[in-house]
JSON list of C-alpha atoms in Angstrom, two decimals:
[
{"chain": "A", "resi": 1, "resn": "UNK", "atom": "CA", "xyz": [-19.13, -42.83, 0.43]},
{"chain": "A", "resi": 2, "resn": "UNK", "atom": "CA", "xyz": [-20.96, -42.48, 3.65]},
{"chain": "A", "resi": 3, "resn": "UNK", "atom": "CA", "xyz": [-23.15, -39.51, 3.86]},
{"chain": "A", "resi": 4, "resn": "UNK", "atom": "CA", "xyz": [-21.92, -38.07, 6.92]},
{"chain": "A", "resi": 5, "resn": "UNK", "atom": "CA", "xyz": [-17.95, -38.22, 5.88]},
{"chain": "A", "resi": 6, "resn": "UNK", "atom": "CA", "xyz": [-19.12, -36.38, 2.86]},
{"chain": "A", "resi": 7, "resn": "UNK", "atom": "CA", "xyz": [-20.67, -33.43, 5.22]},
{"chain": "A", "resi": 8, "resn": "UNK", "atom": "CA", "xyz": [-17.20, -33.36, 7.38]},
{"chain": "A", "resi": 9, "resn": "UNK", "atom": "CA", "xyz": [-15.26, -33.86, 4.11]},
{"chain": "A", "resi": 10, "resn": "UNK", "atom": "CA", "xyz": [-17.26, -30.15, 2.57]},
{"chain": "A", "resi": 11, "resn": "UNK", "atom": "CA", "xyz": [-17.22, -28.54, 5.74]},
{"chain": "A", "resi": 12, "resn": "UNK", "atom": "CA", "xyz": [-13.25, -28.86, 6.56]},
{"chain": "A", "resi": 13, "resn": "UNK", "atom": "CA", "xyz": [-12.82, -28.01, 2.70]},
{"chain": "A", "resi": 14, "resn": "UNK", "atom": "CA", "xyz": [-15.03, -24.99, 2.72]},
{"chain": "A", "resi": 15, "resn": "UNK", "atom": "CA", "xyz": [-13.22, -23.51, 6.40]},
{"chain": "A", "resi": 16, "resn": "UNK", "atom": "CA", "xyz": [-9.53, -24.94, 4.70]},
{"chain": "A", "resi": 17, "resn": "UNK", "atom": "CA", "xyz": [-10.54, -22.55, 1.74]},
{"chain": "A", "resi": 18, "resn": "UNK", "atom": "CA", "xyz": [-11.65, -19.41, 3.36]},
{"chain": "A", "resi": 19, "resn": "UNK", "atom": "CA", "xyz": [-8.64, -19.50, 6.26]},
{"chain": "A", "resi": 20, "resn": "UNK", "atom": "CA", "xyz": [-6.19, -19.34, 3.21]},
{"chain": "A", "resi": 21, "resn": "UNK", "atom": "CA", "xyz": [-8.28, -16.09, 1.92]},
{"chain": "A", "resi": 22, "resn": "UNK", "atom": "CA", "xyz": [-7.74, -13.88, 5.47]},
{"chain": "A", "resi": 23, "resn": "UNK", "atom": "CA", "xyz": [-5.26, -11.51, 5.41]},
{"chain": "A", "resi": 24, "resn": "UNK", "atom": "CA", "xyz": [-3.02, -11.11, 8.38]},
{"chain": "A", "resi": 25, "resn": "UNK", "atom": "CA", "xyz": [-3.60, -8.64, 10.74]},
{"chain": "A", "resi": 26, "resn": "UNK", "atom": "CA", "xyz": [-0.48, -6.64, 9.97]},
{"chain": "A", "resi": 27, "resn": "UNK", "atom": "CA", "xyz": [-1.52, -6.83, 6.09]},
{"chain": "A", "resi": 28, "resn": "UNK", "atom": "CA", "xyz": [-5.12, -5.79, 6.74]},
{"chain": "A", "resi": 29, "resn": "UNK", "atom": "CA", "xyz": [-3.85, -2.57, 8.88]},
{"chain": "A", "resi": 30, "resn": "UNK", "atom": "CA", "xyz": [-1.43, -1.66, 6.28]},
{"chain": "A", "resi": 31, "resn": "UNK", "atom": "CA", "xyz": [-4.61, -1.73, 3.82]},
{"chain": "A", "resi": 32, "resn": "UNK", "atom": "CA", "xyz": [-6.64, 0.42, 6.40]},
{"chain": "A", "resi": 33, "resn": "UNK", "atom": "CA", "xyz": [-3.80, 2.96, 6.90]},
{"chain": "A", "resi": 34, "resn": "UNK", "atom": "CA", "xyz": [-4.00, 3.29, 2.94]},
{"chain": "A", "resi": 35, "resn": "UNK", "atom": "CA", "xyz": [-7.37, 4.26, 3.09]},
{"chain": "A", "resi": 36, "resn": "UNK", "atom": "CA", "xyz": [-6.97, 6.88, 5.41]},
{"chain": "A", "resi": 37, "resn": "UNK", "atom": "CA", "xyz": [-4.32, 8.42, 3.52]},
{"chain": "A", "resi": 38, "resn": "UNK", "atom": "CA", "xyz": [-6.15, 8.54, 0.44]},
{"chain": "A", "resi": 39, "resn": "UNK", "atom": "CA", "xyz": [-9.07, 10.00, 2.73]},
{"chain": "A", "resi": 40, "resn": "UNK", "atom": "CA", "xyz": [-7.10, 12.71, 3.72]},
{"chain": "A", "resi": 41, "resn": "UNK", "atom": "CA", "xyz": [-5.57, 13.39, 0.11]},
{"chain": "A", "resi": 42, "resn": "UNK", "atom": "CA", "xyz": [-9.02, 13.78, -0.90]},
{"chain": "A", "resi": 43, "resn": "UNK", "atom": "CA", "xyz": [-9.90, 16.24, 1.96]},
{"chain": "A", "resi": 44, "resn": "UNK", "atom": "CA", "xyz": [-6.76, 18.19, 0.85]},
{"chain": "A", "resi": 45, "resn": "UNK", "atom": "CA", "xyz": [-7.99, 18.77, -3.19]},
{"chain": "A", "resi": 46, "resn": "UNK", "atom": "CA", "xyz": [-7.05, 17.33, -6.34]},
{"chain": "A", "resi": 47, "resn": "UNK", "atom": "CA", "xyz": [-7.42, 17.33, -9.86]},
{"chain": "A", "resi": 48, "resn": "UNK", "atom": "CA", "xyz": [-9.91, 15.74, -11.80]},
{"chain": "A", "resi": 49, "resn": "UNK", "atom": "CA", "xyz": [-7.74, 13.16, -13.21]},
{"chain": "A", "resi": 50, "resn": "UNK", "atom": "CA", "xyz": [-6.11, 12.50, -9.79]},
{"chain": "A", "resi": 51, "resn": "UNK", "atom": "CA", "xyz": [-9.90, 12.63, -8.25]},
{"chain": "A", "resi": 52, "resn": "UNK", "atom": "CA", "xyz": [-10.69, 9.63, -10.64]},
{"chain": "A", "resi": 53, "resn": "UNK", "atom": "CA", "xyz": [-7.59, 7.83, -9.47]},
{"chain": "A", "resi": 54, "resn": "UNK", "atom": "CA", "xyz": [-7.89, 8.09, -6.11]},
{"chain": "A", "resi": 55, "resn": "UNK", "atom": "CA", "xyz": [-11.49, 7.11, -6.32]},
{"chain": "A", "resi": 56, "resn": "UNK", "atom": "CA", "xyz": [-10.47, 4.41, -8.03]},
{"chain": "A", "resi": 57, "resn": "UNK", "atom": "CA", "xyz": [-7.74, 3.11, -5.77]},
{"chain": "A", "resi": 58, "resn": "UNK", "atom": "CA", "xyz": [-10.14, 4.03, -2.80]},
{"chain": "A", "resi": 59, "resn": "UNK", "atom": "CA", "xyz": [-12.90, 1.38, -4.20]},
{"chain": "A", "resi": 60, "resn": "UNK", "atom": "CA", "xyz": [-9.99, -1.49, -4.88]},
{"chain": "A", "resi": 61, "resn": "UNK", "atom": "CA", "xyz": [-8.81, -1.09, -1.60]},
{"chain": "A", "resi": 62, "resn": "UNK", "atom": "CA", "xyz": [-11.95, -1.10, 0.12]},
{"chain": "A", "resi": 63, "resn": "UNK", "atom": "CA", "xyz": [-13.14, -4.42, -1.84]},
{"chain": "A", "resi": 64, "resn": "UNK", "atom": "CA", "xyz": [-9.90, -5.92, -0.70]},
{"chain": "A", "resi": 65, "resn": "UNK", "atom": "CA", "xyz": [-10.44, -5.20, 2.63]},
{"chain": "A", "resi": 66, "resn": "UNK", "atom": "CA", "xyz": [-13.92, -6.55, 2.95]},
{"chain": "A", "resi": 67, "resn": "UNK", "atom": "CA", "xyz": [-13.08, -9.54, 0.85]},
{"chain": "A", "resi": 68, "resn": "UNK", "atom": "CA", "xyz": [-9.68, -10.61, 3.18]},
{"chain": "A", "resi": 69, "resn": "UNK", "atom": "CA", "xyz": [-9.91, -8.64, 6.22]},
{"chain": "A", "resi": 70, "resn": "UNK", "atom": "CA", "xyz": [-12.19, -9.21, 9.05]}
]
């Protein structure tokens, strides 16, 4: 195989690959609007059990969101 097709042939696979990883727009807000709501449940006080949940959901949520959203 000719060495330049092979750089095209990665390079449309690599941009093919990470296009099906991006969340839509409308996904991506719905994940930011769940952020702010745990935010503001964490503002409001909690127990320590629920602290360790939120925090938890909290650190999924922001991985997800820098992983798929832009």
């Amino acid at each position: 195989m000719h060495p330049l097709w092979l750089i095209v042939f990665v390079i449309l696979a690599t941009s093919a690959g990470h296009a099906r990883d991006r969340y839509s727009d409308a996904r991506c807000l719905k994940i930011e609007k769940k952020i702010k709501h745990i935010h503001s449940e964490m503002r409001a006080g909690y127990s320590a059990k629920k602290g360790v949940r939120l925090a938890d959901r909290l650190r999924e949520l922001q991985q997800e969101r820098a992983k798929h959203c832009r």
